[in-house]
Coordinates of C-alpha atoms (C1' of nucleotides) and ligand atoms in Angstrom, one line a residue:
Chain A
X1256 CA 39.3 -6.8 27.4
X1257 CA 41.0 -8.3 23.8
X1258 CA 42.7 -5.3 23.9
X1259 CA 44.3 -6.4 27.1
X1260 CA 45.3 -10.0 26.3
X1261 CA 46.4 -7.5 22.6
X1262 CA 48.6 -5.4 25.8
X1263 CA 50.1 -8.0 27.3
X1264 CA 51.2 -10.1 23.7
X1265 CA 52.8 -7.5 22.1
X1266 CA 54.0 -4.8 24.7
X1267 CA 55.0 -7.3 27.6
X1268 CA 56.3 -10.9 26.8
X1269 CA 53.1 -12.4 27.8
X1270 CA 51.9 -15.6 26.0
X1271 CA 48.7 -16.0 24.8
X1272 CA 47.0 -19.1 27.8
X1273 CA 44.3 -20.4 27.3
X1274 CA 44.5 -20.2 31.6
X1275 CA 46.0 -16.6 31.0
X1276 CA 42.6 -15.6 28.9
X1277 CA 39.9 -17.7 31.4
X1278 CA 41.5 -16.0 34.2
X1279 CA 41.5 -12.9 33.1
X1280 CA 37.7 -13.3 31.3
X1281 CA 37.3 -14.0 35.5
X1282 CA 38.0 -11.0 36.3
X1283 CA 36.9 -9.5 34.1
X1284 CA 33.0 -10.9 34.2
X1285 CA 33.7 -10.7 37.4
X1286 CA 30.7 -7.8 40.3
X1287 CA 33.2 -8.5 43.2
X1288 CA 37.1 -8.4 44.0
X1289 CA 37.8 -12.4 44.0
X1290 CA 40.1 -15.2 45.4
X1291 CA 42.8 -17.1 44.7
X1292 CA 40.8 -20.1 45.9
X1293 CA 37.6 -19.1 44.6
X1294 CA 39.1 -17.9 41.0
X1295 CA 39.9 -22.1 41.2
X1296 CA 37.1 -23.1 41.8
X1297 CA 35.5 -21.5 39.6
X1298 CA 38.2 -22.0 37.0
X1299 CA 38.0 -25.8 37.8
X1300 CA 34.4 -25.9 37.8
X1301 CA 34.5 -24.7 34.8
X1302 CA 35.6 -27.3 32.3
X1303 CA 40.0 -26.0 33.1
X1304 CA 42.3 -28.5 35.2
X1305 CA 44.5 -25.6 36.2
X1306 CA 46.3 -25.6 39.0
X1307 CA 46.4 -23.6 42.2
X1308 CA 50.5 -22.2 41.8
X1309 CA 49.5 -21.4 38.0
X1310 CA 46.9 -19.5 39.9
X1311 CA 48.7 -17.5 42.1
X1312 CA 51.3 -17.3 39.7
X1313 CA 49.0 -14.9 37.3
X1314 CA 48.0 -12.9 40.1
X1315 CA 51.0 -12.2 40.6
X1316 CA 52.4 -11.8 37.2
X1317 CA 49.2 -9.7 36.2
X1318 CA 49.8 -7.6 39.8
X1319 CA 53.2 -6.5 38.6
X1320 CA 51.9 -5.9 35.0
X1321 CA 49.5 -3.1 37.2
X1322 CA 46.4 -5.0 35.7
X1323 CA 44.9 -6.6 38.4
X1324 CA 44.9 -4.2 42.0
X1325 CA 45.3 -6.9 45.4
X1326 CA 42.6 -6.0 48.5
X1327 CA 41.2 -6.7 50.9
X1328 CA 38.4 -6.6 53.2
X1329 CA 39.4 -7.7 57.2
X1330 CA 39.7 -11.9 55.8
X1331 CA 43.0 -14.3 55.3
X1332 CA 42.6 -14.3 51.6
X1333 CA 44.2 -11.7 49.3
X1334 CA 41.4 -10.8 46.7
X1335 CA 42.3 -9.6 43.0
X1336 CA 39.4 -7.4 40.8
X1337 CA 41.0 -5.9 37.3
X1338 CA 42.3 -2.4 37.4
X1339 CA 39.8 0.1 36.8
X1340 CA 38.9 4.1 38.1
X1341 CA 40.2 3.6 41.8
X1342 CA 36.7 3.3 44.1
X1343 CA 36.0 1.4 47.6
X1344 CA 33.4 -0.9 48.5
X1345 CA 31.0 -1.6 50.4
X1346 CA 31.5 -5.2 51.9
X1347 CA 27.8 -5.9 53.4
X1348 CA 28.7 -7.8 57.3
X1349 CA 25.5 -10.9 57.2
X1350 CA 25.8 -12.0 53.3
X1351 CA 29.1 -11.1 52.3
X1352 CA 27.1 -8.7 49.4
X1353 CA 30.0 -6.7 48.2
X1354 CA 29.4 -3.3 46.5
X1355 CA 32.1 -1.2 44.8
X1356 CA 30.8 2.9 45.4
X1357 CA 33.3 5.2 43.1
X1358 CA 34.6 8.0 46.6
X1359 CA 33.8 11.3 44.6
X1360 CA 35.7 12.9 47.7
X1361 CA 39.3 12.4 46.8
X1362 CA 41.2 12.4 49.7
X1363 CA 44.4 13.9 49.1
X1364 CA 43.3 16.9 49.5
X1365 CA 44.6 15.2 52.7
X1366 CA 47.5 13.4 51.5
X1367 CA 49.2 16.1 51.0
X1368 CA 47.7 17.3 54.4
X1369 CA 49.7 14.1 55.6
X1370 CA 52.9 15.2 53.5
X1371 CA 53.1 18.2 55.5
X1372 CA 52.7 17.8 58.7
X1373 CA 53.3 13.8 58.8
X1374 CA 56.0 14.6 56.6
X1375 CA 54.7 10.8 54.8
X1376 CA 54.4 10.3 51.3
X1377 CA 51.0 8.2 50.4
X1378 CA 51.5 6.9 47.8
X1379 CA 48.0 4.5 48.0
X1380 CA 45.5 3.8 50.8
X1381 CA 42.4 1.3 51.6
X1382 CA 39.2 2.5 52.2
X1383 CA 36.2 -0.1 52.9
X1384 CA 33.1 0.3 54.6
X1385 CA 31.9 -2.6 56.9
X1386 CA 27.9 -2.8 57.6
X1387 CA 24.6 -4.2 56.1
X1388 CA 23.2 -3.8 52.9
X1389 CA 20.1 -2.4 51.8
X1390 CA 17.9 -5.8 51.8
X1391 CA 20.1 -7.8 55.5
X1392 CA 18.8 -3.9 57.3
X1393 CA 15.1 -4.6 56.3
X1394 CA 15.8 -8.9 57.9
X1395 CA 17.6 -7.6 60.7
X1396 CA 14.7 -5.7 61.6
Chain B
X12 CA 46.2 -0.8 82.7
X13 CA 45.5 -1.9 86.0
X14 CA 41.9 0.1 86.0
X15 CA 41.4 -2.3 82.9
X16 CA 42.5 -5.5 84.4
X17 CA 40.4 -4.5 87.5
X18 CA 37.5 -3.9 84.6
X19 CA 38.2 -7.3 83.9
X20 CA 37.8 -9.2 87.1
X21 CA 34.6 -7.6 88.2
X22 CA 32.4 -6.6 84.9
X23 CA 33.5 -9.3 82.8
X24 CA 33.4 -12.9 84.2
X25 CA 37.0 -13.1 83.6
X26 CA 40.6 -14.3 85.2
X27 CA 43.7 -12.9 86.0
X28 CA 46.3 -15.1 85.4
X29 CA 50.0 -14.2 84.6
X30 CA 49.5 -14.8 80.8
X31 CA 46.0 -12.3 80.7
X32 CA 48.2 -9.5 82.7
X33 CA 51.3 -10.5 80.1
X34 CA 49.7 -9.4 77.0
X35 CA 47.9 -6.4 77.7
X36 CA 50.3 -5.1 79.7
X37 CA 52.8 -6.0 76.0
X38 CA 49.7 -4.6 74.1
X39 CA 49.9 -1.4 76.4
X40 CA 53.5 -0.3 75.7
X41 CA 53.5 -1.6 72.0
X42 CA 53.4 1.7 69.4
X43 CA 51.4 0.1 67.0
X44 CA 49.7 -3.3 66.8
X45 CA 50.9 -6.3 67.0
X46 CA 49.7 -9.7 65.2
X47 CA 48.8 -13.1 66.9
X48 CA 53.4 -14.0 66.1
X49 CA 54.0 -11.8 67.1
X50 CA 53.3 -11.0 70.6
X51 CA 53.3 -14.6 70.8
X52 CA 57.4 -14.8 70.2
X53 CA 57.2 -11.3 72.6
X54 CA 56.8 -13.4 75.3
X55 CA 58.5 -16.1 74.7
X56 CA 61.5 -13.8 74.9
X57 CA 59.9 -12.4 77.8
X58 CA 60.0 -16.2 80.0
X59 CA 56.6 -17.2 79.8
X60 CA 56.8 -20.8 78.7
X61 CA 52.9 -19.6 76.6
X62 CA 51.4 -21.6 74.2
X63 CA 50.2 -19.7 70.2
X64 CA 46.6 -21.9 70.9
X65 CA 46.7 -19.3 74.6
X66 CA 47.4 -16.0 72.3
X67 CA 44.6 -16.7 69.8
X68 CA 42.2 -17.4 72.2
X69 CA 43.3 -14.4 74.6
X70 CA 42.4 -11.9 71.8
X71 CA 39.1 -13.4 71.1
X72 CA 38.6 -12.9 73.9
X73 CA 39.2 -9.5 74.0
X74 CA 38.8 -9.3 70.9
X75 CA 35.3 -9.9 72.3
X76 CA 34.6 -8.1 75.4
X77 CA 35.9 -5.4 72.9
X78 CA 39.8 -4.2 74.7
X79 CA 40.8 -4.7 71.8
X80 CA 40.6 -4.1 67.8
X81 CA 41.7 -6.4 64.4
X82 CA 43.2 -4.0 61.9
X83 CA 45.1 -5.6 58.5
X84 CA 47.9 -3.6 56.8
X85 CA 47.6 -5.7 53.7
X86 CA 49.6 -8.5 55.0
X87 CA 48.1 -12.1 56.1
X88 CA 48.6 -11.4 59.2
X89 CA 45.9 -9.9 61.7
X90 CA 47.1 -7.2 64.3
X91 CA 46.0 -6.0 66.9
X92 CA 45.8 -2.6 69.5
X93 CA 43.8 -1.8 72.3
X94 CA 41.1 0.3 71.7
X95 CA 40.8 4.4 72.0
X96 CA 39.9 6.1 69.9
X97 CA 39.0 6.6 66.0
X98 CA 42.0 6.7 64.8
X99 CA 44.1 5.4 60.7
X100 CA 47.8 4.1 60.3
X101 CA 50.4 5.5 57.6
X102 CA 52.6 2.5 56.7
X103 CA 55.8 2.7 54.7
X104 CA 55.9 0.0 53.0
X105 CA 59.5 0.0 53.0
X106 CA 61.0 0.1 56.4
X107 CA 57.6 -1.2 58.1
X108 CA 57.1 1.7 60.2
X109 CA 53.7 2.0 61.4
X110 CA 52.3 5.6 62.7
X111 CA 49.1 6.3 64.4
X112 CA 47.9 9.6 62.4
X113 CA 44.3 10.8 64.5
X114 CA 42.3 11.5 61.3
X115 CA 40.1 15.0 62.2
X116 CA 38.3 15.1 59.6
X117 CA 35.9 11.9 60.3
X118 CA 33.5 10.6 57.2
X119 CA 30.1 10.4 59.2
X120 CA 29.5 12.9 56.9
X121 CA 30.4 10.5 54.4
X122 CA 28.8 6.7 55.7
X123 CA 25.6 8.8 55.8
X124 CA 25.6 10.3 52.1
X125 CA 26.4 6.3 51.9
X126 CA 22.8 4.9 53.6
X127 CA 20.9 7.8 51.4
X128 CA 22.0 6.7 48.3
X129 CA 22.9 3.4 48.4
X130 CA 20.7 2.8 51.6
X131 CA 23.8 1.3 52.9
X132 CA 24.1 1.1 56.7
X133 CA 27.4 1.4 57.5
X134 CA 29.2 0.4 60.6
X135 CA 32.3 0.8 60.8
X136 CA 35.3 1.1 58.4
X137 CA 39.4 0.5 57.8
X138 CA 41.1 3.0 56.7
X139 CA 44.9 2.8 56.0
X140 CA 47.7 4.7 54.1
X141 CA 51.1 2.9 52.8
X142 CA 53.8 5.0 51.3
X143 CA 57.1 6.2 52.5
X144 CA 57.8 7.6 55.6
X145 CA 60.3 10.8 56.6
X146 CA 64.2 9.0 56.2
X147 CA 62.5 6.6 53.7
X148 CA 62.3 9.3 51.7
X149 CA 65.0 10.8 52.0
X150 CA 66.9 6.5 51.1
X151 CA 65.3 6.1 48.0
X152 CA 66.2 9.3 46.4
Chain C
dT1 C1' 40.3 -23.4 104.5
dT2 C1' 39.0 -26.5 101.3
dG3 C1' 35.5 -28.2 98.1
dA4 C1' 33.7 -27.7 93.9
dC5 C1' 33.1 -25.5 89.3
dA6 C1' 34.0 -22.3 85.1
dA7 C1' 37.6 -20.3 82.8
dA8 C1' 42.2 -20.5 81.2
dT9 C1' 45.9 -23.6 78.8
dG10 C1' 48.3 -27.3 76.4
dC11 C1' 49.1 -30.1 73.6
dA12 C1' 49.1 -32.4 69.0
dA13 C1' 46.3 -32.7 65.3
dC14 C1' 44.2 -30.7 61.8
dT15 C1' 43.1 -27.0 57.9
dA16 C1' 43.5 -23.1 54.2
dA17 C1' 46.4 -20.0 52.2
dG18 C1' 50.2 -19.3 49.9
dT19 C1' 55.0 -20.4 48.4
dT20 C1' 59.0 -22.4 46.0
dG21 C1' 62.2 -25.4 43.7
dC22 C1' 62.9 -28.8 40.2
dA23 C1' 61.1 -31.1 35.9
dT24 C1' 58.4 -30.9 32.3
dA25 C1' 55.6 -28.6 28.8
dA26 C1' 54.0 -24.8 25.2
dT27 C1' 54.3 -20.4 23.2
dA28 C1' 56.5 -17.4 19.3
dA29 C1' 59.8 -15.5 16.9
dT30 C1' 64.0 -17.0 13.9
Chain D
dA417 C1' 61.7 -26.9 12.2
dT418 C1' 64.7 -25.0 15.6
dT419 C1' 65.9 -22.7 20.1
dA420 C1' 65.6 -19.6 23.7
dT421 C1' 61.6 -18.6 27.5
dT422 C1' 57.5 -18.7 29.6
dA423 C1' 54.3 -21.6 31.5
dT424 C1' 52.6 -25.5 34.0
dG425 C1' 52.1 -29.0 37.0
dC426 C1' 53.7 -31.4 41.1
dA427 C1' 55.2 -32.8 46.0
dA428 C1' 56.7 -30.5 49.7
dC429 C1' 57.6 -26.6 51.9
dT430 C1' 55.7 -22.6 55.3
dT431 C1' 52.9 -20.2 58.2
dA432 C1' 48.6 -18.4 60.2
dG433 C1' 44.8 -19.6 62.4
dT434 C1' 41.9 -23.2 64.8
dT435 C1' 39.7 -27.3 67.5
dG436 C1' 38.9 -31.5 71.0
dC437 C1' 40.2 -33.9 74.8
dA438 C1' 42.5 -33.8 79.0
dT439 C1' 44.0 -31.3 82.6
dT440 C1' 45.9 -27.7 85.5
dT441 C1' 44.1 -23.2 88.0
dG442 C1' 41.7 -19.5 89.2
dT443 C1' 37.9 -17.9 92.1
dC444 C1' 34.1 -18.1 95.3
dA445 C1' 31.5 -20.1 98.8
dA446 C1' 30.4 -22.7 102.3
Ligands
LIG1454 MN1 36.1 -3.2 43.1
LIG1455 MN1 47.0 2.1 66.1
LIG1456 ZN1 23.9 -7.7 53.5
LIG1457 ZN1 60.4 4.2 56.0

DNA sequence: TTGACAAATGCAACTAAGTTGCATAATAAT
DNA sequence: ATTATTATGCAACTTAGTTGCATTTGTCAA
């Protein structure tokens, strides 16, 4: 995370502010993608008197710099996670628990096929799985 | 489409109203999933003085009855399409054109693997491809 | 055909996510 | 310290979607 801060300061022309630090740290400690409203609440609970506009703007900046990725889980909110190795998610429709899944089987073959047959150049894809986590399966029996 | 109306009337206890007819017909003529606001606008342009609440409620009903499917393309709106064979979409990030893709390679093997290794029971998935359609590729050269 | 009942609709008021303009404050380099 | 630039707060705004309640409409059975 410190290397990220260093990168931001030196390479990009982003300043080292307490809010930016707090946001990056929160994202780093996050087990699953978090929404801007949730991030705002979390920061406020932690004692930061930060404005929602700042949070939204910071997500825009981090997205533009490629440090953060936006994901959607069929909700009315955007979620964000620190960019890492490409992966997908398992979203429990009962308890909302989110699990990451490193998708070994990659889709680049498929994307090549799409270019060949449909002449469509795939730049990115989203693949998310919705269902029941282990504990919710047991409860629903 | 008429069979759908019949089904609604007989099997379900839904009434045959002009708005329901217009909505189903519009969805049927639609080449790609449409949002509620767009659907509302389209109906109003066609001369229907229909309220947005009616559109939203109708989508809820059709979803509940399983006649319609909700899809999301990393936008802030929900889109709807008449339920049909399982498929995915190619979304052009430049001109917003949406193309359907019948995904031969199905993910049920993967979903079985997820159940085995992660104990997560997949009920559904979403897979969408974002990139450049043929004509937008040419323009961007 | 009529009347009753349930479903459908309109309207207004509301929530929630996200955006924008503008004024002020904080940062980093000189 | 001065200065240029970035960051922030605030208020006002837009848009998607929801809700309660009163009214209208469709269906079906008498
Ligand atoms: Mn993730
Ligand atoms: Mn489709
Ligand atoms: Zn669960
Ligand atoms: Zn295009």
